[in-house]
Amino acid sequence: MWDPDFAAFVFPSLLRGLGVTIEITLIGSAIALVLGLIVAILRNLRIPVLQQVLWFYVEFIRGTPVLVQAYFAFFVMPKLGVSIEPLQTGILVMGINYSAYMAEVYRAGIESIPKGQWEAVRALSLPAPRAWRRIIIPQAVPPIVPALGNYVIQMFKDSAILSAITVTEMMSRALSAGSSYYRYIEPLTIAGLLFLVVSYLSSILVRRLEKRLVINQ
């Protein structure tokens, strides 16, 4: 049966865990958005060797489970002389993992730009950085905002995986409370509801951002 007193007891701890989960999501998403865009732009340069390297990067990341990547970063990298705190490890793992997915979303947005826009860039002899910043990216990004937003929300939910490498995010705290007091229903239910509420509110923000970008186009 549901114990409201125990639920009230574990709630503050789960809220602190939610703060860590949101931190992972915000910083990890920033890494993924920037790195994914860089990968997409570099692949668009059509440099054969670079294209092959980036293709392997995207396919390798997408083809292996994020849990395996987290385990590798946490257990193997220290053996190779690279040792960082669990939270930073989790953030980097999520950021790098999702950068591969976001790179493909960016690529689709870039390829959707009409050929006439590319011809105009070449005709004006614009420097590449300025052309990307002023012409290509402003046209490529708005249509793909829903997909990028969905990946950010997915990262928020997938951050629960990082409990496996001792990151004290919300799911880790829920499991810890459950194992300590032999009561799982309250902490897991509360954690699930918090995931649901934050994901729902985030989806509303993504839809509003999408509408605003459409209006400003």
mmCIF file of N, CA, C and O in Angstrom, residues 86-153:
data_model
loop_
_atom_site.group_PDB
_atom_site.id
_atom_site.type_symbol
_atom_site.label_atom_id
_atom_site.label_comp_id
_atom_site.label_asym_id
_atom_site.label_seq_id
_atom_site.Cartn_x
_atom_site.Cartn_y
_atom_site.Cartn_z
ATOM 1 N N PRO A 86 32.175 10.835 -11.914
ATOM 2 C CA PRO A 86 31.028 10.170 -12.548
ATOM 3 C C PRO A 86 30.051 11.127 -13.229
ATOM 4 O O PRO A 86 29.578 10.842 -14.331
ATOM 5 N N LEU A 87 29.743 12.263 -12.581
ATOM 6 C CA LEU A 87 28.791 13.204 -13.174
ATOM 7 C C LEU A 87 29.313 13.761 -14.486
ATOM 8 O O LEU A 87 28.583 13.791 -15.490
ATOM 9 N N GLN A 88 30.579 14.192 -14.495
ATOM 10 C CA GLN A 88 31.166 14.709 -15.733
ATOM 11 C C GLN A 88 31.242 13.624 -16.813
ATOM 12 O O GLN A 88 31.022 13.885 -17.998
ATOM 13 N N THR A 89 31.548 12.396 -16.375
ATOM 14 C CA THR A 89 31.570 11.273 -17.316
ATOM 15 C C THR A 89 30.201 11.075 -17.947
ATOM 16 O O THR A 89 30.077 10.929 -19.167
ATOM 17 N N GLY A 90 29.158 11.091 -17.111
ATOM 18 C CA GLY A 90 27.801 10.914 -17.617
ATOM 19 C C GLY A 90 27.400 12.004 -18.580
ATOM 20 O O GLY A 90 26.781 11.739 -19.624
ATOM 21 N N ILE A 91 27.742 13.247 -18.255
ATOM 22 C CA ILE A 91 27.400 14.373 -19.138
ATOM 23 C C ILE A 91 28.077 14.214 -20.491
ATOM 24 O O ILE A 91 27.451 14.396 -21.545
ATOM 25 N N LEU A 92 29.363 13.872 -20.479
ATOM 26 C CA LEU A 92 30.093 13.706 -21.743
ATOM 27 C C LEU A 92 29.543 12.540 -22.555
ATOM 28 O O LEU A 92 29.398 12.644 -23.788
ATOM 29 N N VAL A 93 29.223 11.445 -21.887
ATOM 30 C CA VAL A 93 28.673 10.284 -22.587
ATOM 31 C C VAL A 93 27.356 10.649 -23.265
ATOM 32 O O VAL A 93 27.143 10.347 -24.446
ATOM 33 N N MET A 94 26.459 11.314 -22.544
ATOM 34 C CA MET A 94 25.168 11.687 -23.122
ATOM 35 C C MET A 94 25.351 12.698 -24.240
ATOM 36 O O MET A 94 24.689 12.612 -25.291
ATOM 37 N N GLY A 95 26.237 13.667 -24.041
ATOM 38 C CA GLY A 95 26.454 14.677 -25.069
ATOM 39 C C GLY A 95 27.013 14.089 -26.353
ATOM 40 O O GLY A 95 26.539 14.393 -27.453
ATOM 41 N N ILE A 96 28.014 13.235 -26.217
ATOM 42 C CA ILE A 96 28.626 12.623 -27.401
ATOM 43 C C ILE A 96 27.654 11.664 -28.071
ATOM 44 O O ILE A 96 27.543 11.634 -29.299
ATOM 45 N N ASN A 97 26.934 10.878 -27.270
ATOM 46 C CA ASN A 97 25.980 9.932 -27.845
ATOM 47 C C ASN A 97 24.917 10.654 -28.666
ATOM 48 O O ASN A 97 24.663 10.293 -29.829
ATOM 49 N N TYR A 98 24.325 11.677 -28.113
ATOM 50 C CA TYR A 98 23.240 12.364 -28.813
ATOM 51 C C TYR A 98 23.739 13.266 -29.927
ATOM 52 O O TYR A 98 22.973 13.633 -30.821
ATOM 53 N N SER A 99 25.024 13.627 -29.897
ATOM 54 C CA SER A 99 25.558 14.442 -30.997
ATOM 55 C C SER A 99 25.480 13.697 -32.321
ATOM 56 O O SER A 99 25.276 14.303 -33.378
ATOM 57 N N ALA A 100 25.635 12.375 -32.272
ATOM 58 C CA ALA A 100 25.564 11.581 -33.504
ATOM 59 C C ALA A 100 24.155 11.621 -34.094
ATOM 60 O O ALA A 100 23.978 11.749 -35.311
ATOM 61 N N TYR A 101 23.147 11.527 -33.238
ATOM 62 C CA TYR A 101 21.763 11.584 -33.708
ATOM 63 C C TYR A 101 21.416 12.984 -34.213
ATOM 64 O O TYR A 101 20.759 13.152 -35.247
ATOM 65 N N MET A 102 21.853 13.995 -33.467
ATOM 66 C CA MET A 102 21.546 15.364 -33.870
ATOM 67 C C MET A 102 22.292 15.746 -35.139
ATOM 68 O O MET A 102 21.797 16.553 -35.932
ATOM 69 N N ALA A 103 23.473 15.168 -35.359
ATOM 70 C CA ALA A 103 24.207 15.434 -36.597
ATOM 71 C C ALA A 103 23.400 15.005 -37.811
ATOM 72 O O ALA A 103 23.375 15.689 -38.842
ATOM 73 N N GLU A 104 22.712 13.874 -37.690
ATOM 74 C CA GLU A 104 21.882 13.403 -38.788
ATOM 75 C C GLU A 104 20.659 14.302 -38.993
ATOM 76 O O GLU A 104 20.224 14.531 -40.121
ATOM 77 N N VAL A 105 20.120 14.830 -37.910
ATOM 78 C CA VAL A 105 19.001 15.762 -38.025
ATOM 79 C C VAL A 105 19.461 17.045 -38.709
ATOM 80 O O VAL A 105 18.791 17.561 -39.607
ATOM 81 N N TYR A 106 20.604 17.565 -38.284
ATOM 82 C CA TYR A 106 21.171 18.752 -38.944
ATOM 83 C C TYR A 106 21.414 18.489 -40.425
ATOM 84 O O TYR A 106 21.150 19.344 -41.282
ATOM 85 N N ARG A 107 21.954 17.303 -40.718
ATOM 86 C CA ARG A 107 22.248 16.977 -42.118
ATOM 87 C C ARG A 107 20.983 17.020 -42.971
ATOM 88 O O ARG A 107 20.995 17.548 -44.084
ATOM 89 N N ALA A 108 19.893 16.490 -42.424
ATOM 90 C CA ALA A 108 18.625 16.525 -43.152
ATOM 91 C C ALA A 108 18.165 17.962 -43.370
ATOM 92 O O ALA A 108 17.662 18.307 -44.447
ATOM 93 N N GLY A 109 18.342 18.801 -42.356
ATOM 94 C CA GLY A 109 17.953 20.199 -42.501
ATOM 95 C C GLY A 109 18.793 20.925 -43.541
ATOM 96 O O GLY A 109 18.273 21.711 -44.338
ATOM 97 N N ILE A 110 20.095 20.654 -43.534
ATOM 98 C CA ILE A 110 20.993 21.299 -44.503
ATOM 99 C C ILE A 110 20.664 20.852 -45.923
ATOM 100 O O ILE A 110 20.634 21.658 -46.862
ATOM 101 N N GLU A 111 20.402 19.561 -46.080
ATOM 102 C CA GLU A 111 20.110 19.043 -47.425
ATOM 103 C C GLU A 111 18.755 19.506 -47.944
ATOM 104 O O GLU A 111 18.488 19.410 -49.144
ATOM 105 N N SER A 112 17.888 19.996 -47.061
ATOM 106 C CA SER A 112 16.565 20.468 -47.495
ATOM 107 C C SER A 112 16.605 21.889 -48.067
ATOM 108 O O SER A 112 15.616 22.352 -48.631
ATOM 109 N N ILE A 113 17.743 22.555 -47.922
ATOM 110 C CA ILE A 113 17.854 23.929 -48.430
ATOM 111 C C ILE A 113 17.892 23.903 -49.957
ATOM 112 O O ILE A 113 18.650 23.120 -50.553
ATOM 113 N N PRO A 114 17.090 24.725 -50.630
ATOM 114 C CA PRO A 114 17.055 24.734 -52.108
ATOM 115 C C PRO A 114 18.426 25.024 -52.710
ATOM 116 O O PRO A 114 19.234 25.770 -52.142
ATOM 117 N N LYS A 115 18.685 24.420 -53.865
ATOM 118 C CA LYS A 115 19.969 24.615 -54.532
ATOM 119 C C LYS A 115 20.221 26.084 -54.859
ATOM 120 O O LYS A 115 21.370 26.536 -54.894
ATOM 121 N N GLY A 116 19.133 26.819 -55.080
ATOM 122 C CA GLY A 116 19.292 28.233 -55.405
ATOM 123 C C GLY A 116 19.985 29.022 -54.316
ATOM 124 O O GLY A 116 20.710 29.994 -54.600
ATOM 125 N N GLN A 117 19.775 28.620 -53.071
ATOM 126 C CA GLN A 117 20.434 29.308 -51.959
ATOM 127 C C GLN A 117 21.944 29.068 -51.986
ATOM 128 O O GLN A 117 22.733 29.984 -51.741
ATOM 129 N N TRP A 118 22.339 27.832 -52.301
ATOM 130 C CA TRP A 118 23.774 27.530 -52.399
ATOM 131 C C TRP A 118 24.394 28.287 -53.574
ATOM 132 O O TRP A 118 25.522 28.798 -53.464
ATOM 133 N N GLU A 119 23.676 28.361 -54.678
ATOM 134 C CA GLU A 119 24.178 29.099 -55.837
ATOM 135 C C GLU A 119 24.329 30.578 -55.522
ATOM 136 O O GLU A 119 25.277 31.235 -55.973
ATOM 137 N N ALA A 120 23.391 31.113 -54.728
ATOM 138 C CA ALA A 120 23.475 32.520 -54.340
ATOM 139 C C ALA A 120 24.699 32.770 -53.466
ATOM 140 O O ALA A 120 25.384 33.795 -53.602
ATOM 141 N N VAL A 121 24.985 31.842 -52.578
ATOM 142 C CA VAL A 121 26.170 31.965 -51.723
ATOM 143 C C VAL A 121 27.429 31.993 -52.565
ATOM 144 O O VAL A 121 28.327 32.822 -52.347
ATOM 145 N N ARG A 122 27.499 31.077 -53.537
ATOM 146 C CA ARG A 122 28.689 31.045 -54.402
ATOM 147 C C ARG A 122 28.780 32.297 -55.264
ATOM 148 O O ARG A 122 29.871 32.826 -55.497
ATOM 149 N N ALA A 123 27.646 32.787 -55.751
ATOM 150 C CA ALA A 123 27.637 33.977 -56.606
ATOM 151 C C ALA A 123 28.100 35.212 -55.843
ATOM 152 O O ALA A 123 28.766 36.089 -56.395
ATOM 153 N N LEU A 124 27.746 35.299 -54.573
ATOM 154 C CA LEU A 124 28.134 36.447 -53.751
ATOM 155 C C LEU A 124 29.549 36.317 -53.194
ATOM 156 O O LEU A 124 30.058 37.266 -52.596
ATOM 157 N N SER A 125 30.162 35.148 -53.382
ATOM 158 C CA SER A 125 31.520 34.889 -52.886
ATOM 159 C C SER A 125 31.641 35.175 -51.392
ATOM 160 O O SER A 125 32.633 35.748 -50.915
ATOM 161 N N LEU A 126 30.620 34.772 -50.652
ATOM 162 C CA LEU A 126 30.643 34.982 -49.204
ATOM 163 C C LEU A 126 31.646 34.047 -48.542
ATOM 164 O O LEU A 126 31.774 32.892 -48.946
ATOM 165 N N PRO A 127 32.358 34.527 -47.529
ATOM 166 C CA PRO A 127 33.230 33.630 -46.758
ATOM 167 C C PRO A 127 32.388 32.514 -46.143
ATOM 168 O O PRO A 127 31.244 32.745 -45.725
ATOM 169 N N ALA A 128 32.961 31.315 -46.090
ATOM 170 C CA ALA A 128 32.203 30.158 -45.611
ATOM 171 C C ALA A 128 31.588 30.364 -44.217
ATOM 172 O O ALA A 128 30.401 30.082 -44.021
ATOM 173 N N PRO A 129 32.355 30.870 -43.225
ATOM 174 C CA PRO A 129 31.739 31.055 -41.897
ATOM 175 C C PRO A 129 30.531 31.981 -41.933
ATOM 176 O O PRO A 129 29.515 31.718 -41.283
ATOM 177 N N ARG A 130 30.631 33.066 -42.706
ATOM 178 C CA ARG A 130 29.515 34.019 -42.787
ATOM 179 C C ARG A 130 28.324 33.411 -43.514
ATOM 180 O O ARG A 130 27.172 33.634 -43.134
ATOM 181 N N ALA A 131 28.596 32.653 -44.555
ATOM 182 C CA ALA A 131 27.506 32.023 -45.313
ATOM 183 C C ALA A 131 26.743 31.045 -44.441
ATOM 184 O O ALA A 131 25.502 31.021 -44.456
ATOM 185 N N TRP A 132 27.463 30.236 -43.671
ATOM 186 C CA TRP A 132 26.792 29.284 -42.784
ATOM 187 C C TRP A 132 26.010 30.008 -41.701
ATOM 188 O O TRP A 132 24.876 29.634 -41.385
ATOM 189 N N ARG A 133 26.617 31.060 -41.133
ATOM 190 C CA ARG A 133 25.990 31.753 -40.005
ATOM 191 C C ARG A 133 24.785 32.584 -40.437
ATOM 192 O O ARG A 133 23.772 32.625 -39.722
ATOM 193 N N ARG A 134 24.871 33.213 -41.594
ATOM 194 C CA ARG A 134 23.827 34.154 -41.999
ATOM 195 C C ARG A 134 22.768 33.544 -42.919
ATOM 196 O O ARG A 134 21.626 34.014 -42.946
ATOM 197 N N ILE A 135 23.125 32.517 -43.697
ATOM 198 C CA ILE A 135 22.205 32.015 -44.722
ATOM 199 C C ILE A 135 21.796 30.566 -44.487
ATOM 200 O O ILE A 135 20.601 30.250 -44.420
ATOM 201 N N ILE A 136 22.780 29.686 -44.360
ATOM 202 C CA ILE A 136 22.471 28.251 -44.320
ATOM 203 C C ILE A 136 21.810 27.842 -43.008
ATOM 204 O O ILE A 136 20.708 27.272 -42.995
ATOM 205 N N ILE A 137 22.477 28.115 -41.891
ATOM 206 C CA ILE A 137 21.953 27.667 -40.592
ATOM 207 C C ILE A 137 20.591 28.278 -40.269
ATOM 208 O O ILE A 137 19.691 27.560 -39.806
ATOM 209 N N PRO A 138 20.371 29.589 -40.481
ATOM 210 C CA PRO A 138 19.041 30.150 -40.181
ATOM 211 C C PRO A 138 17.907 29.502 -40.972
ATOM 212 O O PRO A 138 16.753 29.491 -40.511
ATOM 213 N N GLN A 139 18.201 28.948 -42.143
ATOM 214 C CA GLN A 139 17.169 28.269 -42.928
ATOM 215 C C GLN A 139 17.057 26.785 -42.585
ATOM 216 O O GLN A 139 15.977 26.205 -42.679
ATOM 217 N N ALA A 140 18.175 26.192 -42.172
ATOM 218 C CA ALA A 140 18.179 24.749 -41.920
ATOM 219 C C ALA A 140 17.608 24.387 -40.563
ATOM 220 O O ALA A 140 16.981 23.331 -40.407
ATOM 221 N N VAL A 141 17.796 25.248 -39.561
ATOM 222 C CA VAL A 141 17.437 24.883 -38.193
ATOM 223 C C VAL A 141 15.938 24.905 -37.889
ATOM 224 O O VAL A 141 15.425 23.955 -37.286
ATOM 225 N N PRO A 142 15.190 25.973 -38.253
ATOM 226 C CA PRO A 142 13.770 26.019 -37.849
ATOM 227 C C PRO A 142 12.961 24.765 -38.167
ATOM 228 O O PRO A 142 12.204 24.291 -37.302
ATOM 229 N N PRO A 143 13.079 24.185 -39.375
ATOM 230 C CA PRO A 143 12.271 22.985 -39.653
ATOM 231 C C PRO A 143 12.631 21.762 -38.811
ATOM 232 O O PRO A 143 11.813 20.847 -38.682
ATOM 233 N N ILE A 144 13.843 21.745 -38.247
ATOM 234 C CA ILE A 144 14.267 20.558 -37.501
ATOM 235 C C ILE A 144 14.190 20.755 -35.992
ATOM 236 O O ILE A 144 14.597 19.860 -35.235
ATOM 237 N N VAL A 145 13.666 21.895 -35.551
ATOM 238 C CA VAL A 145 13.540 22.137 -34.107
ATOM 239 C C VAL A 145 12.743 21.048 -33.398
ATOM 240 O O VAL A 145 13.135 20.595 -32.315
ATOM 241 N N PRO A 146 11.592 20.576 -33.957
ATOM 242 C CA PRO A 146 10.863 19.506 -33.262
ATOM 243 C C PRO A 146 11.706 18.254 -33.038
ATOM 244 O O PRO A 146 11.654 17.653 -31.956
ATOM 245 N N ALA A 147 12.480 17.856 -34.040
ATOM 246 C CA ALA A 147 13.312 16.658 -33.900
ATOM 247 C C ALA A 147 14.417 16.874 -32.865
ATOM 248 O O ALA A 147 14.684 16.006 -32.032
ATOM 249 N N LEU A 148 15.054 18.055 -32.900
ATOM 250 C CA LEU A 148 16.092 18.344 -31.916
ATOM 251 C C LEU A 148 15.504 18.387 -30.508
ATOM 252 O O LEU A 148 16.092 17.867 -29.556
ATOM 253 N N GLY A 149 14.323 19.012 -30.386
ATOM 254 C CA GLY A 149 13.668 19.079 -29.088
ATOM 255 C C GLY A 149 13.311 17.707 -28.552
ATOM 256 O O GLY A 149 13.448 17.438 -27.350
ATOM 257 N N ASN A 150 12.874 16.825 -29.436
ATOM 258 C CA ASN A 150 12.538 15.460 -29.013
ATOM 259 C C ASN A 150 13.769 14.730 -28.482
ATOM 260 O O ASN A 150 13.669 13.950 -27.516
ATOM 261 N N TYR A 151 14.914 14.978 -29.106
ATOM 262 C CA TYR A 151 16.139 14.328 -28.622
ATOM 263 C C TYR A 151 16.552 14.874 -27.262
ATOM 264 O O TYR A 151 17.084 14.134 -26.422
ATOM 265 N N VAL A 152 16.327 16.164 -27.023
ATOM 266 C CA VAL A 152 16.640 16.727 -25.713
ATOM 267 C C VAL A 152 15.766 16.078 -24.636
ATOM 268 O O VAL A 152 16.246 15.705 -23.563
ATOM 269 N N ILE A 153 14.477 15.931 -24.948
ATOM 270 C CA ILE A 153 13.560 15.277 -24.000
ATOM 271 C C ILE A 153 13.955 13.820 -23.792
ATOM 272 O O ILE A 153 13.909 13.298 -22.675
#
